[in-house]
Amino acid sequence: MSQQSLPNKPLRSVEYKIVLLGESSVGKSSILERLQNNTFNEDKSSTIGAAFISKKIPINENKDLINLQIWDTAGQERFHNLTPLYYRNANCAIIVFDLINLDSFKKAEYWIDQLNNYIEEQLIGIEIILVGNKCDLINEGEECSYINIINEFISNHKEIKRYLQTSAKENINISKLFQDIIDNIDDEMFHPIEEENSKNLIDLKFKKNSYNSTSCQC
Amino acid sequence: MTIGIDVRNELLMILDANDIVRLKNYPYNDQGLVNDEIRERAWPILLGINRFLDSYLNELYKQNVIDWMQLDPYTFHKDADQVQKDVDRSFNTLYNTSSCYHDKGKSVEDLKKRLFKLIMLVLKAIPQSNYYQGYHDVALMALLHFSDDCSSFKFLYMLTLKYLRDHMMSGIHPTIVQLNLIPDIIKQIDFQFYLTVQRVNPIYALSSIISLFTHEIENYQDVSIIWDSIFLNDDPQLPIYLYAALLIYYKEDIIMDLTEICDSSGEINFDFDVDIVHSVLSKFIKKNLSINSIDSKHEVYKIIQLSFNLRKSVPMSSLKSFKHIYKNSFLKCTSGSLTVFQSLADEYHRYEMKQLRKKKHGALIKRNKNNMISLLKISAGVGILGIILHVTFKQPTRFGIESNFAKAYINLYQSIREYI
Ligand SMILES: Nc1nc2c(ncn2[C@@H]2O[C@H](COP(=O)(O)OP(=O)(O)OP(=O)(O)O)[C@@H](O)[C@H]2O)c(=O)[nH]1
Ligand SMILES: [Mg+2]
């Protein structure tokens, strides 16, 4: 879509997969709504199972095209067994917690453990980004009440690439969050668009074989 | 429109005469039960709430309300926290499209409190029930369809026991095995389409199935008509067929979306990226039956008809995946009693135990495997040692050290025997 509205056709593109993890109601869907429509909706309904959005972002004066494919997962614990289905192909995991809810931070720790196990087992790389959301609820000049716990955790977990405080409500740091991701996409991941069709076919075949429709772990 | 009035009058007559048999056998038509006034009277009857059950539930309600007023929500039921989070986010399209004739002029804040209480009371009334995200949308329908909270309670209680119990276990497995029926049905009807659909785990249907379509179909009227079809047929299997019918009905659109995203060359290519297939399948209902769709009522009627046909031509018991459905699942045992709920909970508990044992067993095998490897290494070492000793013993004894070697060798051998 954005492709057509711009004068030149991009020469290279990349599919970059992101998954959002974190406790229910920390604001995962709200962050994505900010990214997608730049809106905030107090009454946004909870996510059941998972939701998917994709966004095309041209960069380098439209020479390159990034296609972000993002899975938004459900926060409730009973759906956790399903989550590997969504981080299986991810390049990047954004782990979200609520800055005024310590329990939600414990859940973030849980997700980072899960991901570490998965990364170790599969010998793959998933970039891990930690996000403390709802920073608008912290009074100006004050800090999150459990900032020490967060800092200690981060210093003990070198696999966390970045940590950001955001607010989906007040639109704080949301575009920075995704800009950083985009800026850090490995140049080698891009492939020329002319070859895309033939290349896609090969990729898809490969994926088909590596995919097992009964792989749900529940 | 005269048909509508006829149907309405006829249904009212049946209800006035309290003719339960005739109501249950009322042929399904494109109006469903026509309006909310009739639904409020007919739904409880169709769910099997008779006079006896009604007075029992009235008592139960009263009792639970007393507890509710005395306890704080978190003592009242363990899932209060999650319920609150979802209730706070419940009032969107479904509510906005409702005719909601009972609740004109009432504030959303007030409705939120009542919805929270309703869910909590039903959870409390069914021991061992577990709340899940999506149930709040079902409960909202119950709240909006009845003029008083006790009636909403009675309705939601029976609905939960009869149509939702598989989803209320402590884990999600009984639900997941249900979803596998959907591709199996498609397979019997449209093999080519099945090849696309079976590429992904049928989790895309999760939200529709556990919320009885309330989380996916945005229009209150459309959901009401679908519920009419389920209750009039008294058929807990119907939601699965409805979902399969939706897939088949919107197949062209689904394939089009897939090709558009996956294949810019315009060639039809069924070899789609799995994430894309999953995402298109989890979105197609919202996309096609949105609040903006023209004449969605007509489409919903056709989908319901299709689901009836599917049910007739592909009986669930003929499907491979039906074997994995729990014995006390609402798909196999239509009675909606507390006893069956408990039996299902027991059945699920046994499954969990089995999984746990499997896991432990797996870990044990893994450990044993490692032990075996070290054992092999030791035996190899011992073997080599043996050869060395053998060779040494053949030599004339020089320092008397060899006998110590021999002792050590025997000790080692014995300790390995013990270990095995
Ligand atoms: N004050 C404040 N509220 C927020 C912010 N982001 C989200 N919320 C609110 O928090 C609630 C939960 O937001 P969601 O985006 O639905 O949360 P989620 O993580 O997707 O939750 P699940 O779908 O249940 O896993 C909503 O009522 C939002 O309005 C924020 O930055 N600041
Ligand atoms: Mg969400």
XYZ file of C-alpha atoms and ligand atoms in Angstrom:
671
model
C 0.000 0.000 0.000
C 2.593 2.498 1.147
C 4.638 1.130 -1.691
C 2.331 2.599 -4.296
C 1.975 6.030 -2.758
C 5.711 6.615 -2.941
C 7.512 7.621 -6.122
C 10.281 5.008 -6.367
C 9.942 1.343 -5.875
C 12.094 -0.056 -3.096
C 14.938 -2.282 -4.212
C 15.275 -4.516 -1.175
C 12.921 -5.758 1.484
C 12.915 -7.715 4.696
C 10.265 -9.565 6.694
C 10.868 -8.966 10.355
C 8.810 -10.858 12.929
C 8.107 -9.525 16.385
C 6.182 -11.051 19.261
C 4.764 -9.173 22.263
C 4.684 -11.026 25.558
C 3.610 -10.016 29.030
C 0.919 -10.213 31.639
C -2.691 -9.399 30.883
C -3.568 -5.716 30.824
C -0.036 -4.323 30.780
C -0.797 -2.582 27.480
C 0.566 -4.836 24.732
C -2.383 -4.253 22.393
C -2.401 -0.561 23.207
C 1.262 -0.243 22.209
C 0.458 -1.866 18.875
C -2.536 0.359 18.330
C -0.230 3.345 18.812
C 2.147 1.939 16.226
C -0.582 1.131 13.763
C -3.064 4.004 13.989
C -1.423 6.388 16.424
C -4.530 6.186 18.594
C -5.315 5.102 22.139
C -8.539 3.461 23.202
C -9.314 3.135 26.895
C -11.934 0.431 26.153
C -9.858 -1.750 23.877
C -10.996 -5.331 24.403
C -8.701 -7.981 25.800
C -6.819 -10.279 23.464
C -7.919 -13.894 23.267
C -5.429 -16.355 21.800
C -3.431 -13.884 19.760
C -3.741 -11.064 17.239
C -1.563 -10.230 14.277
C -0.688 -6.964 12.637
C 1.671 -6.114 9.849
C 3.130 -2.772 8.918
C 5.235 -1.797 5.938
C 7.885 0.788 6.639
C 10.034 2.246 3.850
C 13.517 3.349 4.883
C 16.658 4.775 3.251
C 14.656 7.176 1.080
C 12.400 4.346 0.052
C 15.240 2.193 -1.206
C 14.491 -0.495 1.362
C 11.199 -1.804 2.656
C 10.673 -3.308 6.083
C 7.642 -5.472 6.599
C 7.019 -5.788 10.316
C 4.866 -8.793 11.215
C 3.816 -8.613 14.796
C 2.080 -11.136 17.041
C 0.197 -9.750 20.010
C -0.380 -12.554 22.517
C -2.937 -13.084 25.272
C -1.770 -12.321 28.771
C -3.823 -14.780 30.815
C -1.779 -17.639 32.180
C -4.021 -20.398 30.827
C -3.027 -19.435 27.276
C 0.707 -19.675 27.969
C 1.096 -23.123 26.470
C 0.123 -21.665 23.108
C 2.682 -18.889 23.109
C 5.568 -20.897 21.581
C 3.480 -20.987 18.401
C 3.952 -17.247 18.196
C 7.567 -16.781 19.198
C 8.709 -19.759 17.160
C 9.575 -17.689 14.092
C 10.218 -14.394 15.833
C 13.284 -12.259 15.226
C 12.508 -10.092 18.204
C 10.483 -10.374 21.415
C 9.141 -7.323 23.206
C 8.398 -8.160 26.813
C 6.023 -5.716 28.377
C 5.237 -5.062 32.021
C 3.282 -2.428 33.892
C 5.456 0.049 35.795
C 2.963 0.311 38.617
C 2.399 -3.422 39.005
C 5.235 -5.479 40.450
C 3.457 -8.770 39.692
C 3.537 -7.956 36.015
C 7.314 -7.561 36.290
C 7.563 -11.049 37.787
C 5.720 -12.252 34.699
C 8.251 -10.477 32.507
C 11.012 -12.394 34.285
C 9.121 -15.590 33.574
C 8.940 -14.799 29.854
C 12.613 -13.987 29.639
C 13.390 -17.369 31.227
C 11.098 -19.110 28.768
C 12.721 -17.387 25.829
C 16.215 -18.157 27.085
C 15.331 -21.827 27.307
C 13.895 -21.762 23.836
C 16.884 -19.941 22.385
C 19.244 -22.405 24.040
C 17.310 -25.436 22.801
C 16.875 -24.227 19.245
C 20.207 -22.446 18.933
C 18.590 -19.415 17.364
C 18.737 -15.731 17.982
C 15.773 -13.738 19.250
C 16.431 -10.150 20.188
C 14.913 -9.434 23.615
C 13.607 -5.984 24.453
C 12.107 -5.127 27.830
C 9.421 -2.464 28.042
C 7.954 -0.868 31.167
C 4.630 0.587 30.033
C 2.217 3.115 31.591
C 5.002 5.508 32.595
C 2.381 8.272 32.451
C 1.078 6.929 35.763
C 4.328 7.745 37.547
C 4.360 11.230 38.970
C 6.765 13.674 37.478
C 10.135 13.687 39.196
C 9.486 10.272 40.732
C 10.688 6.828 39.775
C 8.927 3.516 39.431
C 8.519 2.153 42.976
C 10.460 -1.012 42.224
C 13.160 0.522 40.061
C 15.889 -1.273 42.056
C 14.447 -4.670 41.260
C 14.268 -3.772 37.574
C 17.827 -2.457 37.460
C 19.227 -5.468 39.233
C 17.386 -7.819 36.927
C 18.638 -6.051 33.833
C 22.234 -6.050 35.015
C 21.971 -9.801 35.593
C 20.456 -10.483 32.203
C 22.815 -9.434 29.468
C 20.536 -10.960 26.840
C 18.187 -7.995 27.258
C 19.222 -5.776 24.366
C 17.334 -2.665 25.408
C 15.079 -1.406 28.138
C 12.569 1.384 27.599
C 9.852 3.071 29.603
C 6.827 3.830 27.456
C 3.294 5.107 27.567
C 0.835 3.989 24.935
C -1.623 6.461 26.383
C 0.547 9.558 26.187
C 2.533 8.318 23.198
C 5.865 8.313 24.988
C 8.744 6.322 23.491
C 6.516 4.115 21.335
C 7.991 5.285 18.054
C 11.462 5.136 19.597
C 10.807 1.523 20.566
C 10.102 0.528 16.976
C 12.640 2.894 15.447
C 15.382 1.230 17.486
C 14.227 -2.155 16.281
C 14.246 -0.998 12.678
C 17.664 0.619 12.994
C 19.089 -2.598 14.361
C 17.861 -4.943 11.664
C 20.869 -6.718 10.246
C 21.635 -5.548 6.729
C 22.218 -9.146 5.678
C 18.549 -9.929 6.260
C 17.450 -7.770 3.344
C 16.913 -9.425 0.026
C 16.528 -7.850 -3.412
C 12.911 -7.407 -4.460
C 13.320 -8.566 -8.094
C 14.165 -12.003 -6.885
C 11.466 -11.943 -4.298
C 9.019 -14.235 -6.017
C 11.377 -17.073 -6.746
C 13.082 -16.645 -3.409
C 9.791 -16.638 -1.564
C 8.892 -19.966 -3.006
C 12.040 -21.526 -1.696
C 11.539 -19.933 1.716
C 7.974 -21.099 1.903
C 8.828 -24.639 0.969
C 11.493 -24.669 3.606
C 9.075 -23.326 6.190
C 6.477 -25.851 5.229
C 8.823 -28.690 5.945
C 10.023 -27.267 9.198
C 6.483 -26.661 10.333
C 4.554 -29.268 12.183
C 0.881 -28.551 12.604
C 0.658 -30.694 15.698
C 3.448 -28.917 17.488
C 1.234 -27.230 20.074
C 2.705 -27.922 23.485
C -0.379 -28.401 25.537
C -42.131 -8.411 7.118
C -45.545 -9.946 7.779
C -43.697 -13.221 8.268
C -41.798 -11.585 11.111
C -44.991 -10.565 12.829
C -46.482 -14.013 12.299
C -43.459 -15.699 13.754
C -43.449 -13.288 16.649
C -47.109 -13.840 17.434
C -46.777 -17.551 17.145
C -43.773 -17.623 19.479
C -45.534 -15.404 21.988
C -48.541 -17.713 21.877
C -46.342 -20.734 22.509
C -44.652 -18.966 25.424
C -47.966 -17.829 26.902
C -49.240 -21.371 26.735
C -45.964 -22.532 28.265
C -45.800 -25.143 25.514
C -42.217 -26.261 26.014
C -42.350 -29.140 23.560
C -43.549 -26.917 20.759
C -40.971 -24.262 21.546
C -38.163 -26.802 21.449
C -39.389 -28.072 18.112
C -39.941 -24.661 16.619
C -38.437 -24.703 13.113
C -35.474 -22.430 12.668
C -36.179 -19.432 10.445
C -34.231 -16.415 9.271
C -35.464 -14.301 12.178
C -34.266 -16.605 14.889
C -36.380 -15.842 17.934
C -37.237 -12.462 16.413
C -36.531 -10.129 19.320
C -35.049 -9.733 22.787
C -38.403 -9.810 24.499
C -38.978 -13.359 23.250
C -35.383 -14.351 23.878
C -35.606 -13.318 27.492
C -38.457 -15.767 27.966
C -37.397 -18.525 25.570
C -33.659 -18.914 26.188
C -33.941 -20.144 29.800
C -36.585 -22.682 28.788
C -34.458 -23.904 25.891
C -31.503 -24.298 28.240
C -33.624 -26.590 30.361
C -34.376 -24.301 33.290
C -37.627 -25.808 34.503
C -39.636 -24.791 37.570
C -37.676 -27.043 39.885
C -34.285 -25.854 38.659
C -35.498 -22.285 38.669
C -36.340 -22.277 42.355
C -33.097 -24.066 43.202
C -31.127 -21.417 41.298
C -33.051 -18.611 42.954
C -31.926 -19.946 46.323
C -28.356 -20.392 45.145
C -28.328 -16.821 43.897
C -29.592 -15.430 47.172
C -27.045 -17.409 49.131
C -24.159 -16.334 46.952
C -25.188 -12.700 47.023
C -24.977 -12.759 50.822
C -21.423 -14.141 50.594
C -20.597 -11.624 47.919
C -21.575 -8.730 50.135
C -19.542 -10.022 53.052
C -16.319 -11.043 51.358
C -13.883 -9.049 49.325
C -13.772 -10.228 45.693
C -10.327 -11.786 45.984
C -11.392 -14.034 48.832
C -14.648 -14.764 47.051
C -12.956 -16.293 43.988
C -9.318 -16.726 42.988
C -9.809 -15.297 39.482
C -11.221 -11.939 40.609
C -8.178 -10.044 39.406
C -8.354 -11.266 35.800
C -12.145 -10.866 35.729
C -11.798 -7.250 36.814
C -9.214 -6.556 34.120
C -11.510 -7.897 31.412
C -14.717 -6.357 32.731
C -13.005 -2.979 32.570
C -12.463 -3.586 28.847
C -15.849 -5.172 28.021
C -17.947 -2.321 26.839
C -17.208 -1.863 23.172
C -18.900 -2.914 19.949
C -21.096 -5.670 21.328
C -22.513 -3.292 23.896
C -22.695 -0.385 21.487
C -24.752 -2.347 18.966
C -27.122 -3.808 21.539
C -30.688 -2.618 21.664
C -30.307 -2.966 25.403
C -33.834 -1.961 26.168
C -33.509 -2.806 29.862
C -30.544 -0.643 30.415
C -31.416 2.623 28.770
C -30.047 5.454 30.800
C -27.889 3.296 33.031
C -24.254 4.255 33.292
C -21.506 2.010 31.953
C -19.838 2.216 35.365
C -22.921 0.666 36.912
C -23.064 -2.024 34.231
C -19.396 -2.855 34.827
C -20.083 -3.456 38.513
C -23.034 -5.689 37.679
C -21.071 -7.615 35.063
C -18.241 -8.193 37.531
C -20.672 -9.439 40.150
C -22.497 -11.678 37.663
C -19.312 -13.428 36.559
C -18.077 -13.827 40.105
C -21.369 -15.304 41.318
C -21.451 -17.920 38.564
C -17.799 -18.846 39.112
C -18.527 -19.280 42.791
C -21.657 -21.338 42.087
C -19.680 -23.861 40.044
C -16.932 -25.321 42.212
C -13.645 -25.985 40.398
C -14.540 -23.611 37.589
C -11.795 -21.431 36.192
C -12.334 -18.095 34.532
C -10.964 -17.535 31.026
C -10.592 -14.393 28.938
C -13.532 -14.397 26.542
C -16.034 -15.569 29.135
C -16.589 -11.911 30.017
C -18.087 -11.315 26.570
C -20.450 -14.251 26.996
C -21.443 -12.876 30.382
C -22.070 -9.450 28.882
C -24.630 -10.988 26.522
C -26.288 -12.585 29.540
C -26.318 -9.268 31.363
C -27.795 -7.325 28.459
C -30.467 -9.874 27.572
C -32.222 -10.027 30.932
C -34.049 -7.402 32.877
C -32.867 -8.506 36.313
C -29.549 -9.808 37.587
C -30.939 -13.008 39.062
C -32.260 -14.059 35.635
C -28.893 -13.275 34.064
C -27.282 -15.423 36.748
C -29.580 -18.392 36.150
C -29.105 -18.207 32.411
C -25.324 -17.848 32.551
C -25.070 -20.664 35.091
C -26.865 -23.124 32.822
C -25.107 -21.865 29.713
C -21.765 -22.443 31.421
C -22.562 -25.978 32.512
C -24.083 -27.016 29.223
C -22.115 -25.149 26.559
C -18.860 -23.947 28.079
C -17.644 -26.370 30.716
C -14.742 -27.730 28.633
C -13.237 -24.257 28.578
C -13.423 -23.815 32.361
C -10.995 -26.502 33.399
C -7.723 -25.529 35.035
C -5.926 -25.946 31.698
C -6.746 -25.400 28.069
C -6.337 -28.934 26.699
C -10.052 -29.906 26.615
C -10.655 -26.830 24.454
C -7.739 -27.464 22.115
C -8.844 -30.993 21.282
C -12.214 -29.547 20.254
C -10.625 -27.145 17.802
C -9.015 -30.010 15.898
C -12.495 -31.077 14.771
C -12.738 -27.997 12.570
C -10.076 -28.893 9.964
C -11.385 -32.462 10.102
C -14.826 -31.265 9.034
C -13.348 -29.123 6.253
C -11.406 -32.136 5.040
C -14.635 -34.009 4.345
C -16.158 -31.100 2.449
C -13.385 -29.373 0.532
C -10.068 -31.168 0.400
C -8.220 -28.455 -1.509
C -9.198 -25.839 1.078
C -8.308 -28.279 3.814
C -4.747 -28.402 2.499
C -4.430 -24.702 3.179
C -6.247 -24.749 6.497
C -4.376 -27.734 7.926
C -1.049 -25.952 7.542
C -1.642 -24.233 10.853
C -2.789 -25.266 14.284
C -6.512 -24.413 14.564
C -5.855 -21.963 17.399
C -7.266 -19.279 15.101
C -10.728 -20.577 16.061
C -10.071 -20.364 19.798
C -11.543 -16.961 20.415
C -14.777 -17.645 18.487
C -15.347 -21.010 20.107
C -14.706 -20.110 23.737
C -16.616 -16.845 23.527
C -19.512 -18.410 21.586
C -18.731 -15.901 18.831
C -19.212 -12.837 21.043
C -15.560 -11.835 20.792
C -15.420 -12.101 16.997
C -18.838 -11.171 15.644
C -19.250 -7.538 16.506
C -22.953 -7.111 16.019
C -25.163 -7.905 18.998
C -28.082 -8.839 16.728
C -25.999 -11.272 14.697
C -24.703 -12.983 17.825
C -28.242 -13.185 19.211
C -29.486 -14.916 16.067
C -26.594 -17.375 16.202
C -27.353 -18.142 19.833
C -31.018 -18.686 18.874
C -29.941 -21.340 16.398
C -27.795 -23.089 18.995
C -30.424 -23.070 21.734
C -33.361 -23.983 19.475
C -31.406 -27.036 18.377
C -30.311 -27.711 21.919
C -26.995 -28.645 20.369
C -23.616 -27.962 22.031
C -21.886 -29.339 18.915
C -23.312 -26.611 16.731
C -20.693 -23.920 17.487
C -17.985 -26.134 15.951
C -20.111 -26.618 12.824
C -20.882 -22.913 12.743
C -17.194 -22.159 12.719
C -16.571 -24.661 9.923
C -19.507 -23.123 8.044
C -17.996 -19.653 8.430
C -14.727 -20.900 6.973
C -16.443 -22.477 3.999
C -18.784 -19.553 3.462
C -15.916 -17.048 3.359
C -13.448 -19.331 1.636
C -13.096 -17.180 -1.486
C -12.330 -14.152 0.590
C -9.804 -16.042 2.713
C -7.989 -17.391 -0.341
C -8.018 -13.948 -1.901
C -6.458 -12.395 1.195
C -3.836 -15.088 1.303
C -2.873 -14.695 -2.323
C -2.810 -10.933 -2.041
C -0.410 -11.009 0.855
C 1.722 -13.952 -0.176
C 1.920 -13.800 -3.884
C 2.267 -10.509 -5.685
C 2.576 -12.259 -9.061
C -1.142 -13.008 -9.005
C -0.725 -16.723 -9.439
C -2.781 -18.888 -7.166
C -0.330 -20.533 -4.861
C -1.470 -22.640 -1.943
C 1.955 -22.667 -0.415
C 1.421 -19.793 2.013
C 3.587 -18.635 4.893
C 2.230 -20.220 8.073
C 2.078 -17.020 10.090
C 0.116 -15.346 7.315
C -2.339 -18.245 7.100
C -2.819 -18.099 10.838
C -3.365 -14.375 10.852
C -5.804 -14.347 7.924
C -7.800 -17.150 9.531
C -7.957 -15.388 12.861
C -9.268 -12.238 11.223
C -11.736 -13.270 8.557
C -14.856 -13.242 10.732
C -14.321 -9.734 12.061
C -13.507 -8.615 8.563
C -16.573 -10.102 6.873
C -19.173 -9.724 9.593
C -18.197 -6.323 10.893
C -20.663 -3.789 12.199
C -20.430 -2.059 8.843
C -21.419 -5.017 6.717
C -24.651 -4.566 4.864
C -27.297 -7.155 5.498
C -25.141 -9.241 7.803
C -28.344 -10.782 9.143
C -28.962 -12.424 5.800
C -25.420 -13.786 5.654
C -25.640 -15.086 9.194
C -28.813 -16.941 8.284
C -27.108 -18.591 5.314
C -24.149 -19.559 7.492
C -26.466 -21.131 10.049
C -28.191 -23.125 7.306
C -24.809 -24.276 6.066
C -23.857 -25.386 9.572
C -27.027 -27.493 9.767
C -26.083 -29.177 6.492
C -22.543 -29.809 7.670
C -23.783 -31.364 10.857
C -26.011 -33.688 8.872
C -23.403 -34.728 6.316
C -20.375 -34.912 8.616
C -21.353 -36.364 11.996
C -18.738 -35.633 14.621
C -18.544 -39.225 15.729
C -17.199 -40.099 12.265
C -14.176 -37.814 12.681
C -10.756 -39.025 13.722
C -10.234 -36.216 16.201
C -13.498 -37.011 17.984
C -11.680 -39.846 19.752
C -9.583 -37.306 21.629
C -12.576 -35.419 22.983
C -13.088 -35.914 26.711
C -15.832 -38.347 27.683
C -17.525 -35.693 29.796
C -17.066 -32.942 27.245
C -20.228 -31.094 26.268
C -19.642 -32.446 22.770
C -20.147 -35.996 23.998
C -22.417 -35.614 26.978
C -25.142 -33.024 26.529
C -26.383 -33.016 30.090
C -25.406 -29.810 31.841
C -25.205 -30.702 35.496
C -22.725 -29.988 38.264
C -22.004 -33.709 38.440
C -20.877 -33.839 34.827
C -18.796 -30.731 35.410
C -17.061 -32.456 38.301
C -16.535 -35.618 36.259
C -14.935 -33.574 33.507
C -12.724 -31.853 36.069
C -11.666 -35.293 37.342
C -11.041 -36.489 33.826
C -8.907 -33.445 33.120
C -7.063 -33.949 36.379
C -6.180 -37.487 35.311
C -4.903 -36.137 32.004
C -2.742 -33.621 33.833
C -1.334 -36.323 36.095
C -0.535 -38.441 33.082
C 1.262 -35.529 31.439
C 3.206 -34.929 34.613
C 4.242 -38.568 34.789
C 5.228 -38.464 31.133
C 7.313 -35.393 31.778
C 9.002 -37.000 34.774
C 9.476 -40.186 32.802
C 10.982 -38.166 29.966
C 13.350 -36.476 32.389
C 14.207 -39.867 33.905
C 14.946 -41.390 30.517
C 17.124 -38.408 29.753
C 18.956 -38.842 33.056
C 19.277 -42.586 32.561
C 20.582 -41.973 29.112
C 23.285 -39.741 30.554
C 23.999 -42.338 33.231
C 24.252 -45.044 30.615
C 26.734 -42.964 28.718
C 28.922 -42.460 31.788
C 28.528 -46.150 32.578
C 29.730 -47.034 29.117
C 32.675 -44.716 29.561
C 33.511 -46.316 32.896
C 33.182 -49.838 31.498
C 35.386 -48.943 28.579
C 37.889 -47.542 31.051
C 37.644 -50.681 33.180
C 38.026 -52.859 30.124
C 41.197 -51.076 29.103
C 42.421 -51.254 32.664
C 41.696 -54.989 32.584
C 43.749 -55.462 29.490
C 46.602 -53.511 30.996
C 46.418 -55.564 34.195
C 46.170 -58.744 32.234
C 49.296 -57.834 30.404
C 50.976 -56.713 33.649
C 50.090 -59.922 35.513
C 51.739 -61.900 32.783
C 54.951 -60.023 33.572
C 56.952 -61.208 36.510
C 55.966 -59.272 39.630
C 58.537 -56.659 40.340
C 57.231 -54.199 42.932
C 54.249 -56.051 44.312
C 52.164 -53.134 43.162
C 50.117 -55.194 40.741
C 48.066 -56.896 43.412
C 46.872 -53.461 44.555
C 45.847 -52.754 41.028
C 43.915 -55.993 41.005
C 42.133 -55.068 44.248
C 41.189 -51.671 42.897
C 39.928 -53.339 39.785
C 37.649 -55.678 41.772
C 36.360 -52.811 43.935
C 35.548 -50.794 40.893
C 33.796 -53.741 39.307
C 31.683 -54.276 42.429
C 30.700 -50.664 42.731
C 29.531 -50.694 39.127
C 27.451 -53.818 39.794
C 25.786 -52.009 42.708
C 25.155 -48.987 40.592
C 23.366 -51.031 37.969
N -2.413 4.898 31.911
C -2.127 4.052 30.937
N -2.989 3.066 30.645
C -2.676 2.221 29.647
C -1.486 2.362 28.888
N -1.464 1.369 27.961
C -2.584 0.650 28.153
N -3.328 1.153 29.144
C -4.606 0.654 29.650
O -4.391 -0.623 30.207
C -5.449 -1.502 29.885
C -4.934 -2.750 29.206
O -4.403 -2.458 27.945
P -4.300 -3.553 26.784
O -3.524 -2.933 25.694
O -5.630 -4.081 26.470
O -3.446 -4.677 27.551
P -2.890 -6.074 26.994
O -1.511 -6.202 27.518
O -3.076 -6.153 25.530
O -3.834 -7.112 27.764
P -4.295 -8.617 27.315
O -4.849 -8.505 25.944
O -5.308 -8.999 28.336
O -3.085 -9.462 27.407
C -6.412 -0.733 29.002
O -7.494 -0.299 29.767
C -5.599 0.433 28.514
O -6.404 1.556 28.333
C -0.601 3.429 29.205
O 0.447 3.642 28.617
N -0.978 4.247 30.246
Mg -4.172 -7.421 24.370
